[in-house]
PDB file of C-alpha atoms and ligand atoms in Angstrom:
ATOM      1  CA  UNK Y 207      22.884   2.767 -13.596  1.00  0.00           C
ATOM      2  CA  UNK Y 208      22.568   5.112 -10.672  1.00  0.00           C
ATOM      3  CA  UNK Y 209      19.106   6.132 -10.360  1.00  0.00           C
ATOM      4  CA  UNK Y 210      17.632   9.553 -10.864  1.00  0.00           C
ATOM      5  CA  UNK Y 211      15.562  11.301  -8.153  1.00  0.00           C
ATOM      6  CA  UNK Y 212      12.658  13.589  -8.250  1.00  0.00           C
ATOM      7  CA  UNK Y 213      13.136  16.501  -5.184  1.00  0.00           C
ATOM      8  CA  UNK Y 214      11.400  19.266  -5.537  1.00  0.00           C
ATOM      9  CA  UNK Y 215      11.753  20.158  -9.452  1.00  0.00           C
ATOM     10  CA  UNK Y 216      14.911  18.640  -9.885  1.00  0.00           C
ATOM     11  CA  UNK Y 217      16.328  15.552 -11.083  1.00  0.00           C
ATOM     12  CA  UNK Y 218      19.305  14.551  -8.779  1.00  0.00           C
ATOM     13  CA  UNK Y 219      21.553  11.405  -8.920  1.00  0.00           C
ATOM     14  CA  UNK Y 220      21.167   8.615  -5.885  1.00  0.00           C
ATOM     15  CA  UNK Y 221      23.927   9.394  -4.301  1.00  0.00           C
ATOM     16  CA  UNK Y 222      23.333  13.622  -3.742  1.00  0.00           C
ATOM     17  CA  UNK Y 223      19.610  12.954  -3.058  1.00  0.00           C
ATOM     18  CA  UNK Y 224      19.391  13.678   0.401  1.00  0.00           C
ATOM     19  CA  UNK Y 225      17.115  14.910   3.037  1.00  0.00           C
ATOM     20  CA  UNK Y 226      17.644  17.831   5.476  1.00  0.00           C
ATOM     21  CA  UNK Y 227      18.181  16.546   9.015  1.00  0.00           C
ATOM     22  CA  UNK Y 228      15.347  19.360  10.649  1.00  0.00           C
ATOM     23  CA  UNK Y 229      12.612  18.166   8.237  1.00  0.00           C
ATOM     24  CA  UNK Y 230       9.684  16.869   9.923  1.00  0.00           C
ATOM     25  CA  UNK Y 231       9.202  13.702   8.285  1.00  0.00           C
ATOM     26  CA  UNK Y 232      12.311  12.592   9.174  1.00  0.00           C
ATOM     27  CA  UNK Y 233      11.990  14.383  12.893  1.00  0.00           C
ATOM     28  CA  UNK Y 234       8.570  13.213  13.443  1.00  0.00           C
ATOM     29  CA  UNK Y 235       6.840  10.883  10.383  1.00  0.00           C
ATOM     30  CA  UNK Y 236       4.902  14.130   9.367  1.00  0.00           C
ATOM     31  CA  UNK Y 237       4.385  13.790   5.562  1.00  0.00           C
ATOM     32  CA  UNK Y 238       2.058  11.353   3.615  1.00  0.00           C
ATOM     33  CA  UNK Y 239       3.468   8.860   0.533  1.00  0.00           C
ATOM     34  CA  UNK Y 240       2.188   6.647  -2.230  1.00  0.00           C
ATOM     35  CA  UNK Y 241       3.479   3.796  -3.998  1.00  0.00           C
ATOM     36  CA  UNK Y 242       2.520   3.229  -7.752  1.00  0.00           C
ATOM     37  CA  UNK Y 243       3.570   0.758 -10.241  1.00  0.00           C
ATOM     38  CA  UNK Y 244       4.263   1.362 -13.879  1.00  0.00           C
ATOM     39  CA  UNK Y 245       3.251  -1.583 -16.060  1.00  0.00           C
ATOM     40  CA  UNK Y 246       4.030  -1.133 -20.026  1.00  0.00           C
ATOM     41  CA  UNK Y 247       5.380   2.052 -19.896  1.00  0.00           C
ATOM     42  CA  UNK Y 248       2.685   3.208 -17.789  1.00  0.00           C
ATOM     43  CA  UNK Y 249       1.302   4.468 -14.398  1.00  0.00           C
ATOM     44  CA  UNK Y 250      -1.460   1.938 -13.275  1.00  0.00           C
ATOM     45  CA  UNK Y 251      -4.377   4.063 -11.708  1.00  0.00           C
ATOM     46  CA  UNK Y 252      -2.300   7.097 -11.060  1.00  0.00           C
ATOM     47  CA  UNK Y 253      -5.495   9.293 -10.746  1.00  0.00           C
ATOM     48  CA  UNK Y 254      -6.778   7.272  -7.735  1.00  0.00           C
ATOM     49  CA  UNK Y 255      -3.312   7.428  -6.182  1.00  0.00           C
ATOM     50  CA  UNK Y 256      -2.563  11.344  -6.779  1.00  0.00           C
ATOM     51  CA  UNK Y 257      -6.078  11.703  -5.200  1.00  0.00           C
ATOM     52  CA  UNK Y 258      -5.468   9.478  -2.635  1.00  0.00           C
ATOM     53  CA  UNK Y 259      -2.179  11.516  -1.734  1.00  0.00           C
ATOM     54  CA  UNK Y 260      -4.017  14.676  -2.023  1.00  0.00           C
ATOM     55  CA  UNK Y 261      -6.401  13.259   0.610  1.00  0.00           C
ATOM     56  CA  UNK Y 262      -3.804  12.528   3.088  1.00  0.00           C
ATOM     57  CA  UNK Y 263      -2.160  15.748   3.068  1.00  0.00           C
ATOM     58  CA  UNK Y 264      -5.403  17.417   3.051  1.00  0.00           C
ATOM     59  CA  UNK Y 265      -6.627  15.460   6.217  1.00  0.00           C
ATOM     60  CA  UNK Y 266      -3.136  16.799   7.599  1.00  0.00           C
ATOM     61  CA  UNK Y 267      -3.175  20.529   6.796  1.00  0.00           C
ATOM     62  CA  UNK Y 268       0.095  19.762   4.641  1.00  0.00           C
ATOM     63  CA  UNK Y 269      -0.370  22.130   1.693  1.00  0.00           C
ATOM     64  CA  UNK Y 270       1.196  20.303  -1.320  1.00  0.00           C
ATOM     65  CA  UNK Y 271       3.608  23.226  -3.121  1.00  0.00           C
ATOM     66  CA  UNK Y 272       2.195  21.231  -6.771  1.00  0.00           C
ATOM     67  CA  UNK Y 273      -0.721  20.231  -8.472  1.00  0.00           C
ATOM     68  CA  UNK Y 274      -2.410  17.224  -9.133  1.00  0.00           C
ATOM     69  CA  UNK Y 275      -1.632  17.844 -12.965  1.00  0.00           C
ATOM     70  CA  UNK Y 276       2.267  18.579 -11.783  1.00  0.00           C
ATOM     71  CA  UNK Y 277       2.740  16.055  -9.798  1.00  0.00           C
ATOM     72  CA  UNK Y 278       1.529  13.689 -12.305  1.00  0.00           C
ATOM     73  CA  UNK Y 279       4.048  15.300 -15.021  1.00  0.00           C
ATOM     74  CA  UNK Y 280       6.596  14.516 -12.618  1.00  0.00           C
ATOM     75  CA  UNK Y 281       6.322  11.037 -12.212  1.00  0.00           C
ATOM     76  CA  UNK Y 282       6.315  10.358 -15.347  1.00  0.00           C
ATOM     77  CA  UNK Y 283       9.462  12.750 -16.271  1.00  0.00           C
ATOM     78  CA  UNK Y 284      10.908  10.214 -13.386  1.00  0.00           C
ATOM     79  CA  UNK Y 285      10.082   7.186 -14.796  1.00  0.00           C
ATOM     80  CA  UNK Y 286      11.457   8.504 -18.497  1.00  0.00           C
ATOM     81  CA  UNK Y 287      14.852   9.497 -16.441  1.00  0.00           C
ATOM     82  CA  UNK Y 288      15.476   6.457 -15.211  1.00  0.00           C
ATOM     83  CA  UNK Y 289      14.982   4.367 -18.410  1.00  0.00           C
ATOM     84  CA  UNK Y 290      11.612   2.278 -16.438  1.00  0.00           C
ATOM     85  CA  UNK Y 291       9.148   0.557 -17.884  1.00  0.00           C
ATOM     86  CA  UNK Y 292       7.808  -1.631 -15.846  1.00  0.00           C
ATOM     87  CA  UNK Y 293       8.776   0.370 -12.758  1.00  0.00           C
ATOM     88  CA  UNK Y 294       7.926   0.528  -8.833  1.00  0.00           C
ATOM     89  CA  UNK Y 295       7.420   4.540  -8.106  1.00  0.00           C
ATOM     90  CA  UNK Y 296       7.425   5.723  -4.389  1.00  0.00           C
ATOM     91  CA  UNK Y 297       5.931   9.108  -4.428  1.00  0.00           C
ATOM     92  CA  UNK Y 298       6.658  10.957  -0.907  1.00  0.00           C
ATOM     93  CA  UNK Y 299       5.731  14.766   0.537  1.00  0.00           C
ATOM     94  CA  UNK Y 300       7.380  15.570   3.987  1.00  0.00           C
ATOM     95  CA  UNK Y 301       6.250  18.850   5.638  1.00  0.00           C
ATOM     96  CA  UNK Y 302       9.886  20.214   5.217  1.00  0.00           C
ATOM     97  CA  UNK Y 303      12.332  21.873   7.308  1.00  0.00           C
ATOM     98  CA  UNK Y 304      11.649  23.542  10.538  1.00  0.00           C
ATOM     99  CA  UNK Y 305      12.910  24.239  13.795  1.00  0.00           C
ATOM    100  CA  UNK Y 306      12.910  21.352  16.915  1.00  0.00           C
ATOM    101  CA  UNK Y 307       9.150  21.516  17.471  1.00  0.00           C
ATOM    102  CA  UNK Y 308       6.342  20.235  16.352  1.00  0.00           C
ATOM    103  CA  UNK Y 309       4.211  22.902  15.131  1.00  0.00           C
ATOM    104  CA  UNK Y 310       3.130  21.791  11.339  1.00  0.00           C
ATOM    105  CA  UNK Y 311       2.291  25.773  11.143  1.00  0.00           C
ATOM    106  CA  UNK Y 312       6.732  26.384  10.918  1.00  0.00           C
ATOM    107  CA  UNK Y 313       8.162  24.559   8.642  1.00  0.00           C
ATOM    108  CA  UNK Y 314       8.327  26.563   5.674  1.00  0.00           C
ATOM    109  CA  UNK Y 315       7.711  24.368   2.205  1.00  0.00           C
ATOM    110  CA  UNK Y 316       6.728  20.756   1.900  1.00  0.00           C
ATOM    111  CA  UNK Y 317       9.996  18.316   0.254  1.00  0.00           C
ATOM    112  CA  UNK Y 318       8.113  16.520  -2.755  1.00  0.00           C
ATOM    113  CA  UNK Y 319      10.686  13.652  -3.753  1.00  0.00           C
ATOM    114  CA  UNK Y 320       9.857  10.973  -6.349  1.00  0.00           C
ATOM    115  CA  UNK Y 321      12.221   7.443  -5.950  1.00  0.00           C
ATOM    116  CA  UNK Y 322      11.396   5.212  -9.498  1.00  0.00           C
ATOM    117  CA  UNK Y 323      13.183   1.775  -8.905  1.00  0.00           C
ATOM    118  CA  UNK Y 324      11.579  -1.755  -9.414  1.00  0.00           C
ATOM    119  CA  UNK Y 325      10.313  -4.056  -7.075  1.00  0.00           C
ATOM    120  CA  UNK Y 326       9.811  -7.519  -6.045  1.00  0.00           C
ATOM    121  CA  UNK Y 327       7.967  -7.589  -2.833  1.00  0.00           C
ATOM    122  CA  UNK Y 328       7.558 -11.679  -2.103  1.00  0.00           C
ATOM    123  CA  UNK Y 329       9.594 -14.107  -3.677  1.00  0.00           C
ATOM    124  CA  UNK Y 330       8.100 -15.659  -6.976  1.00  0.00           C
ATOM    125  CA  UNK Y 331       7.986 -18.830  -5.525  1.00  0.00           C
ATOM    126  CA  UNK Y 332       4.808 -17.796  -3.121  1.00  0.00           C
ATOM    127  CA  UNK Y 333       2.999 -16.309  -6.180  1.00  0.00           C
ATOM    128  CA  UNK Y 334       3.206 -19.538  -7.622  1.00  0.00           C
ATOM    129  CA  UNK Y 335       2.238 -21.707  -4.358  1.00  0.00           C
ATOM    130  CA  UNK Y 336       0.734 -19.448  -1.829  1.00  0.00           C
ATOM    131  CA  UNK Y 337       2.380 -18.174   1.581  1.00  0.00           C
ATOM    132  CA  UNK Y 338       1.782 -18.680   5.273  1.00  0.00           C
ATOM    133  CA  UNK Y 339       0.899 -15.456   7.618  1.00  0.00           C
ATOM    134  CA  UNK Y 340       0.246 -14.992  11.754  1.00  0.00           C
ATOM    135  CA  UNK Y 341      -2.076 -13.007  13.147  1.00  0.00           C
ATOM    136  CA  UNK Y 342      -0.152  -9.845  14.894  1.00  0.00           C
ATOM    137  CA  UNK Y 343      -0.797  -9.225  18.632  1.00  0.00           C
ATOM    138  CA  UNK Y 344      -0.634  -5.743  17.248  1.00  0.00           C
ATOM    139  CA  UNK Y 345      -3.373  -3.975  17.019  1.00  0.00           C
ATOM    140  CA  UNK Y 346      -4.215  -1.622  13.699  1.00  0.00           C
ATOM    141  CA  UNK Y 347      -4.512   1.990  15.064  1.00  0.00           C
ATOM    142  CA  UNK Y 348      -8.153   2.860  15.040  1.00  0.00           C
ATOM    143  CA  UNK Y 349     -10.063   4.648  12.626  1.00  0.00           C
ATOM    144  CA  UNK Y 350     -11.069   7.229  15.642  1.00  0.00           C
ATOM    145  CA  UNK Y 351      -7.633   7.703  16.348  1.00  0.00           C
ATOM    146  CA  UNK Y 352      -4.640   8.290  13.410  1.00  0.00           C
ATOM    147  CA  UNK Y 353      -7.236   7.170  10.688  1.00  0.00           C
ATOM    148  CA  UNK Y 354      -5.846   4.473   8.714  1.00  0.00           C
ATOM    149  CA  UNK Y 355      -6.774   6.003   5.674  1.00  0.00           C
ATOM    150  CA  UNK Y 356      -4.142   8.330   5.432  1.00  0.00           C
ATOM    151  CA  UNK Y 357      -0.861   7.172   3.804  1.00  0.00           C
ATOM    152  CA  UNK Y 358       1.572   8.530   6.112  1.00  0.00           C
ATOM    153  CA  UNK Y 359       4.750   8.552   6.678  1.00  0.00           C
ATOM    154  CA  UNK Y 360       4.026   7.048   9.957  1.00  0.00           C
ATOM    155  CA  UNK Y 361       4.154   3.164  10.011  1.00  0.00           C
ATOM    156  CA  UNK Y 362       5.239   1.952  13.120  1.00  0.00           C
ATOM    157  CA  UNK Y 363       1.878   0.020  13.895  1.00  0.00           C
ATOM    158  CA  UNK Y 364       2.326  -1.878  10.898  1.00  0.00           C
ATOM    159  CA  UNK Y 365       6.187  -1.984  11.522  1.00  0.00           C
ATOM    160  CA  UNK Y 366       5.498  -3.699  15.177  1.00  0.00           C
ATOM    161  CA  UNK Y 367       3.323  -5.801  13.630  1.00  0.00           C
ATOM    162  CA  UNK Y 368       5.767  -6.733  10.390  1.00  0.00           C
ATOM    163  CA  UNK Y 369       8.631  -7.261  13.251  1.00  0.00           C
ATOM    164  CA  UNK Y 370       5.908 -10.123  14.760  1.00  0.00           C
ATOM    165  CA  UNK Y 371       6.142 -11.774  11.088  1.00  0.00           C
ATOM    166  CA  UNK Y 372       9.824 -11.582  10.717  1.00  0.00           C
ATOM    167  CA  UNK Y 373      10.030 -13.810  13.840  1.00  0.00           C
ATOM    168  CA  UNK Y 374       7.257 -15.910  12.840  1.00  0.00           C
ATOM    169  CA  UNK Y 375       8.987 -16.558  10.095  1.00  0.00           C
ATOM    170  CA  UNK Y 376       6.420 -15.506   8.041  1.00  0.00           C
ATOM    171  CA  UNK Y 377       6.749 -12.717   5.192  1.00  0.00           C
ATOM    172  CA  UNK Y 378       3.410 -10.902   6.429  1.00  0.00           C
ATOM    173  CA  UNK Y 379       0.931 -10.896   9.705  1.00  0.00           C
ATOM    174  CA  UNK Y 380      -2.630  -9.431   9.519  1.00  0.00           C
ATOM    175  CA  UNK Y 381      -3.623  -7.205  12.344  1.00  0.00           C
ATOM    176  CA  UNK Y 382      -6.918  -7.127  14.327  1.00  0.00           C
ATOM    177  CA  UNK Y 383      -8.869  -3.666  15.027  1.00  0.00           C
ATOM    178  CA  UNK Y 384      -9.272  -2.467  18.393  1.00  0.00           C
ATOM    179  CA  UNK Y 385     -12.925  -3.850  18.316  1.00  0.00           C
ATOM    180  CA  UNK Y 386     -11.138  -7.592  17.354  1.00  0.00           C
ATOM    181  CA  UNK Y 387     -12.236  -7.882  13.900  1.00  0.00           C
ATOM    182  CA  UNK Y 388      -9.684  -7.834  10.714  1.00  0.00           C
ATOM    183  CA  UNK Y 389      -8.345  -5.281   9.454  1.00  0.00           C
ATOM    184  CA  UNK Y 390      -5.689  -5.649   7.205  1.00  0.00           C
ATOM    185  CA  UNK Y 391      -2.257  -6.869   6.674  1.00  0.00           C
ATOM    186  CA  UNK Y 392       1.055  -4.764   7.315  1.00  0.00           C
ATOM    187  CA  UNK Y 393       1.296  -3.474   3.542  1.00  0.00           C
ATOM    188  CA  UNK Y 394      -1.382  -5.428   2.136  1.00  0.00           C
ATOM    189  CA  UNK Y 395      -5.227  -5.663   2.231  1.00  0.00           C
ATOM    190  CA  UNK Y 396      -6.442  -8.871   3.096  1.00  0.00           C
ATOM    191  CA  UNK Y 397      -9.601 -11.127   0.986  1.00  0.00           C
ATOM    192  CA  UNK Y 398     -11.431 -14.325   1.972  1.00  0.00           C
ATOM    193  CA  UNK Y 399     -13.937 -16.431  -0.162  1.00  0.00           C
ATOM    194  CA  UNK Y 400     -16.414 -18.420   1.753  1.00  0.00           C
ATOM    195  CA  UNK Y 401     -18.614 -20.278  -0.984  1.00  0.00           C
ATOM    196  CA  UNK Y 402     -17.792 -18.740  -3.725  1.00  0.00           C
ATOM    197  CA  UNK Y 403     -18.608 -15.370  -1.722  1.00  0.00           C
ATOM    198  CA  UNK Y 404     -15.673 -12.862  -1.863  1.00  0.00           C
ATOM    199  CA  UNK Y 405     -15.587 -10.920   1.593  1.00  0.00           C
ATOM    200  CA  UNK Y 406     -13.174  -8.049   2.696  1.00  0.00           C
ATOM    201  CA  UNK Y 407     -13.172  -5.715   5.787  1.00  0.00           C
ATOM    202  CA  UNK Y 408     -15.168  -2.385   5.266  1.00  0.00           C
ATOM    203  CA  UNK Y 409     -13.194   0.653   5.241  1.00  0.00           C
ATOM    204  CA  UNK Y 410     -14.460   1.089   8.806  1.00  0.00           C
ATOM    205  CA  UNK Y 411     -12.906  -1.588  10.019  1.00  0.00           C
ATOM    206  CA  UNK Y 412      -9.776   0.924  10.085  1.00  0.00           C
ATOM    207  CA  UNK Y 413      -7.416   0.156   6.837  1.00  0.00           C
ATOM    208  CA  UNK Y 414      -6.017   1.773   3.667  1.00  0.00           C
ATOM    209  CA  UNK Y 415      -8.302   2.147   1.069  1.00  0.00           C
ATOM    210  CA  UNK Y 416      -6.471   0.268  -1.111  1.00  0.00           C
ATOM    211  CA  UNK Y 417      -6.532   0.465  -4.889  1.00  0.00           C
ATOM    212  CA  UNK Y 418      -5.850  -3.107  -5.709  1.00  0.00           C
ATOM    213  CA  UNK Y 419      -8.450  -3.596  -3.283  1.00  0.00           C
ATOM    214  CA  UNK Y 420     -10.706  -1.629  -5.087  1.00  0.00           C
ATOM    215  CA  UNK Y 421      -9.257  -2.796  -8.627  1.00  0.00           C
ATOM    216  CA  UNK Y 422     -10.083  -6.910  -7.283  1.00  0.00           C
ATOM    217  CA  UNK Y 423     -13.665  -5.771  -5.986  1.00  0.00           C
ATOM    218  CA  UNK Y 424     -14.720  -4.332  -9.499  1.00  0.00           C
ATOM    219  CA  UNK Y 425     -13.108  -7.512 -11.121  1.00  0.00           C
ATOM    220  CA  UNK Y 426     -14.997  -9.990  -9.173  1.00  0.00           C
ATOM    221  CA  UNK Y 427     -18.360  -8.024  -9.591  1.00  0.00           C
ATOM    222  CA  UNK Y 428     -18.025  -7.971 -13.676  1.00  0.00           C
ATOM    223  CA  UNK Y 429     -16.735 -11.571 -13.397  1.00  0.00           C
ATOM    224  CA  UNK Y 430     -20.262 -12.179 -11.438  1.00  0.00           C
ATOM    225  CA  UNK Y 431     -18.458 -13.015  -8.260  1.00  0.00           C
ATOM    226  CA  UNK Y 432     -20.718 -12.006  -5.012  1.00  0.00           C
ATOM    227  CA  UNK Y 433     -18.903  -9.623  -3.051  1.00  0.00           C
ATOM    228  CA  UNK Y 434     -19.072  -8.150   0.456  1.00  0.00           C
ATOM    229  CA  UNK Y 435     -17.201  -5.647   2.795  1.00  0.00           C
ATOM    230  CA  UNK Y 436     -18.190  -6.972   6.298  1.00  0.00           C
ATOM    231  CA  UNK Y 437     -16.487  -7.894   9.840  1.00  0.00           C
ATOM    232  CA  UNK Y 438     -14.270 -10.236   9.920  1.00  0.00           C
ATOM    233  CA  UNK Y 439     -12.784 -12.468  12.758  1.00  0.00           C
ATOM    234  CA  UNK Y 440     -10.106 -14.866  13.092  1.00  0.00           C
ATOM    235  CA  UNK Y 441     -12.717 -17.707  12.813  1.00  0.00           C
ATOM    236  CA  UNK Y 442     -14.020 -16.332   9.537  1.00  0.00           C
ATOM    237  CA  UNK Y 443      -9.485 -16.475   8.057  1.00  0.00           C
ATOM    238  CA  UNK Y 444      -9.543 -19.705   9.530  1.00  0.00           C
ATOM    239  CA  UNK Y 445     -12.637 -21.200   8.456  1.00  0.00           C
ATOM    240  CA  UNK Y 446     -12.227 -19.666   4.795  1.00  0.00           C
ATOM    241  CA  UNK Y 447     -11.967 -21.751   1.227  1.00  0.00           C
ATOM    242  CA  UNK Y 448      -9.599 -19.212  -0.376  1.00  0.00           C
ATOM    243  CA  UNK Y 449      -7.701 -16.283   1.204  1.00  0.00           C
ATOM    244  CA  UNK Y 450      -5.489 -13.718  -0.452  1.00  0.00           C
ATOM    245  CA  UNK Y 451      -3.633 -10.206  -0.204  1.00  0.00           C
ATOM    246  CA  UNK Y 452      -3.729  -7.031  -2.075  1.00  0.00           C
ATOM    247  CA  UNK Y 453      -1.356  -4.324  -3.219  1.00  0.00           C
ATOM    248  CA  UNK Y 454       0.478  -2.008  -5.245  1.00  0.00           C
ATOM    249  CA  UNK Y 455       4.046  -3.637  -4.079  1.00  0.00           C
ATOM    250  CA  UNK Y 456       2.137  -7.136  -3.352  1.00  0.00           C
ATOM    251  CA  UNK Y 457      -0.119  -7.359  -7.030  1.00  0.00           C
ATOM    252  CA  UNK Y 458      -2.644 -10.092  -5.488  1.00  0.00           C
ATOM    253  CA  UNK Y 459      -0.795 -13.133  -3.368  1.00  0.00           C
ATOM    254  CA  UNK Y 460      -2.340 -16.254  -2.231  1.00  0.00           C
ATOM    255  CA  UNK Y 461      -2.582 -17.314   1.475  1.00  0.00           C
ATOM    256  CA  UNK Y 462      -2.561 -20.748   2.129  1.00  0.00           C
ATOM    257  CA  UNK Y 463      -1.869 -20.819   5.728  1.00  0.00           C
ATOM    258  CA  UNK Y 464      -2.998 -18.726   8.723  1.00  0.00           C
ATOM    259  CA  UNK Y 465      -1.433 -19.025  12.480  1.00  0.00           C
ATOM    260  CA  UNK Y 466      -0.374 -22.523  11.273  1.00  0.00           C
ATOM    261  CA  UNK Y 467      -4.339 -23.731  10.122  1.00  0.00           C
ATOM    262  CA  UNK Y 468      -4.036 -24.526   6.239  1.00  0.00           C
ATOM    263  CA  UNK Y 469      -7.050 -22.256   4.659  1.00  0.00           C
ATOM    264  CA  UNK Y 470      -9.044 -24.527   2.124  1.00  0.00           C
ATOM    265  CA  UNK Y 471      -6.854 -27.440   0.800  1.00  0.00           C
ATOM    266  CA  UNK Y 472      -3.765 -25.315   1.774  1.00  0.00           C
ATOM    267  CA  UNK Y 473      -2.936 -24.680  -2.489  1.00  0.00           C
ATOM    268  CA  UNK Y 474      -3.859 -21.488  -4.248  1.00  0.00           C
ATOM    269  CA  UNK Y 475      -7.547 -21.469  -5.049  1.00  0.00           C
ATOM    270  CA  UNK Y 476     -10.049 -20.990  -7.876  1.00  0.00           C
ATOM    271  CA  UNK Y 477     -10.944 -17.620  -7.203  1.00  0.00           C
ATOM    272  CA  UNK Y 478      -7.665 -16.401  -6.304  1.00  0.00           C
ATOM    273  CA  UNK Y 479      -6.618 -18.031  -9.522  1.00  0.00           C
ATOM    274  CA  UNK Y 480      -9.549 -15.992 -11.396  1.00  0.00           C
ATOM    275  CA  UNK Y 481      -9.063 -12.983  -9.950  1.00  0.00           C
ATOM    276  CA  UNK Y 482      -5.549 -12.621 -10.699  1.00  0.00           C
ATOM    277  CA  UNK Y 483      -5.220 -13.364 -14.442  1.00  0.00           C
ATOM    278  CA  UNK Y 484      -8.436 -10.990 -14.438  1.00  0.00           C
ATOM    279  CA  UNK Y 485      -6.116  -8.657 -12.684  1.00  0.00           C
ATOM    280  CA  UNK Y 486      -2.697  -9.527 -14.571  1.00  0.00           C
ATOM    281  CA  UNK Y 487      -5.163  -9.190 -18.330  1.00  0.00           C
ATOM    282  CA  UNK Y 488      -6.234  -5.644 -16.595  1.00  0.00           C
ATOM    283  CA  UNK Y 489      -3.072  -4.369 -15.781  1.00  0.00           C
ATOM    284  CA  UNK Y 490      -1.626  -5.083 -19.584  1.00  0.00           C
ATOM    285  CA  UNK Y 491      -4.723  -3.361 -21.138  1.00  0.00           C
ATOM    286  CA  UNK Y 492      -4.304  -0.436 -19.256  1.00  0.00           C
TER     287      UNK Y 492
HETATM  288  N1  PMP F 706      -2.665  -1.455   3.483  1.00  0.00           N
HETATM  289  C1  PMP F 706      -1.522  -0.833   3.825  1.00  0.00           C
HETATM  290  C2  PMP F 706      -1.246  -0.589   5.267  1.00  0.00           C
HETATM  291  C3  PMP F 706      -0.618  -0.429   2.825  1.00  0.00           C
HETATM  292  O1  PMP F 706       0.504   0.185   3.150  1.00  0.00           O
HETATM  293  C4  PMP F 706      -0.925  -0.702   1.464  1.00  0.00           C
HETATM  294  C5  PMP F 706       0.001  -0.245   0.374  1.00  0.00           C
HETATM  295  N2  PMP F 706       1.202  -0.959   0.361  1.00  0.00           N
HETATM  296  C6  PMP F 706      -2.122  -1.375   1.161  1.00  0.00           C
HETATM  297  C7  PMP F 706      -2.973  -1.713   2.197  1.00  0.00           C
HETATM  298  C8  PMP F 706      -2.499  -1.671  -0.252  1.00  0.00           C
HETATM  299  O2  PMP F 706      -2.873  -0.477  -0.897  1.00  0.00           O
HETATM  300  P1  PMP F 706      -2.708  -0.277  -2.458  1.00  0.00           P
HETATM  301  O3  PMP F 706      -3.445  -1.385  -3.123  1.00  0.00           O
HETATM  302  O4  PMP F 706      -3.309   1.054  -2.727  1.00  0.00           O
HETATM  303  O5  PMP F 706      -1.260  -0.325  -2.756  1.00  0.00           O
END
């Protein structure tokens, strides 16, 4: 079935959905996104994700032509349009047509387009066993500089570092801050336990704020798990017990290799193993 797309109102097929050459985020990455996932016939944490999107286009000056309450109508209408249930929904705002330069004061209205597909990031075999990652020589963009935090439609740090993977041979690659700690993964935020500790960079450290990540640290703190967003180095992946990713698109993945070191007993662990049927019970309930 050809798949219906959100743009600006309208429901279009596939194959007519398309973007104006002269709009900015194609010219120059200038527009913010999300990505959401619909589990039993529903958005998980679409609040945090609307807000979060609202956040990045506010810390752009991109005035969003809808509301939070709109916008929320209209992924849903999306998701009913294109017969989903259990759907992948990629939620995108571009600052819209203008002239050759790069003034975000020209173009004239922001292109809102909603894409409802589904998705299957790594194969299933790695959620069953665990996969191997590198470190990137590719260093996250500061959060002094293009902050992290904002989803843009940017992404060719974590594109240069995602190209490192590919020829790794590896399906993702963490990247280190400017300072050298961890930051996070390519599309993914990135856990270790250390006895029974759970530890994740701080915001700070320059990542996404993810909402699995936040979704796995309010898991492990009602399943009385001690948690704690701190600096990380290379020593602290390689030295870890357990180690495991975070995402909409990902769900929670185990690592069980890092730059070719096997992390714990190189099989997914018990906290990993906790954490995700706590997550997989949460996402049902919801
Ligand atoms: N970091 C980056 C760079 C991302 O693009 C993403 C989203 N794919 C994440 C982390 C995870 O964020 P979330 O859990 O909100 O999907």
């Amino acid at each position: 079935m050809e798949r219906l797309i959100w743009m600006n109102g309208q429901l279009v097929p596939a194959q007519q959905a398309k973007i104006d050459v002269w709009d900015h985020g194609v010219l120059y990455g200038d527009g913010v996104f999300e990505g959401l996932r619909q589990y039993h016939g529903r958005v998980f944490r679409k609040a945090a994700h609307l807000r979060r999107l609202f956040d990045s286009a506010r810390a752009l000056r991109l005035q969003l032509p809808y509301s939070l309450e709109q916008l929320s109508a209209a992924l849903d209408q999306t998701l009913a349009a294109n017969g989903l249930h259990e759907g992948y929904i990629r939620l995108v705002a571009t600052r819209g047509r203008s002239d050759l330069g790069i003034s975000p004061l020209n173009p004239s209205r922001p292109m809102v387009f909603i894409i409802a597909d589904t998705i299957q990031l790594y194969p299933q075999e790695m959620y069953h066993n665990g996969m191997a990652i590198i470190t990137a020589s590719t260093v996250r963009t500061g959060p002094h500089m293009l902050s992290p935090r904002i989803k843009s439609l940017n992404y060719l740090n974590n594109i240069m570092a995602k190209a490192e993977a590919c020829d790794a041979g590896v399906p993702e690659a963490v990247m280190l801050n400017h300072l050298g700690f961890v930051a996070e993964c390519t599309a993914d935020n990135i856990f270790i336990v250390r006895q029974g500790r759970l530890q994740t960079p701080g915001e700070e450290a320059g990542i996404l704020a993810g909402i699995t990540r936040g979704v796995v640290l309010d898991l492990a703190r009602a399943a009385g798990i001690a948690t704690a967003e701190c600096n990380l180095t290379r020593y602290d992946l390689y030295t870890a017990d357990e180690c495991f990713l975070t995402g909409t698109g990902a769900e929670i993945i185990a690592v069980t290799r890092i730059d070719q070191r096997l992390v714990g007993a190189g099989t997914v662990g018990p906290v990993t193993r906790q954490l995700t049927e706590a997550f997989q019970a949460l996402v049902r309930e919801e």
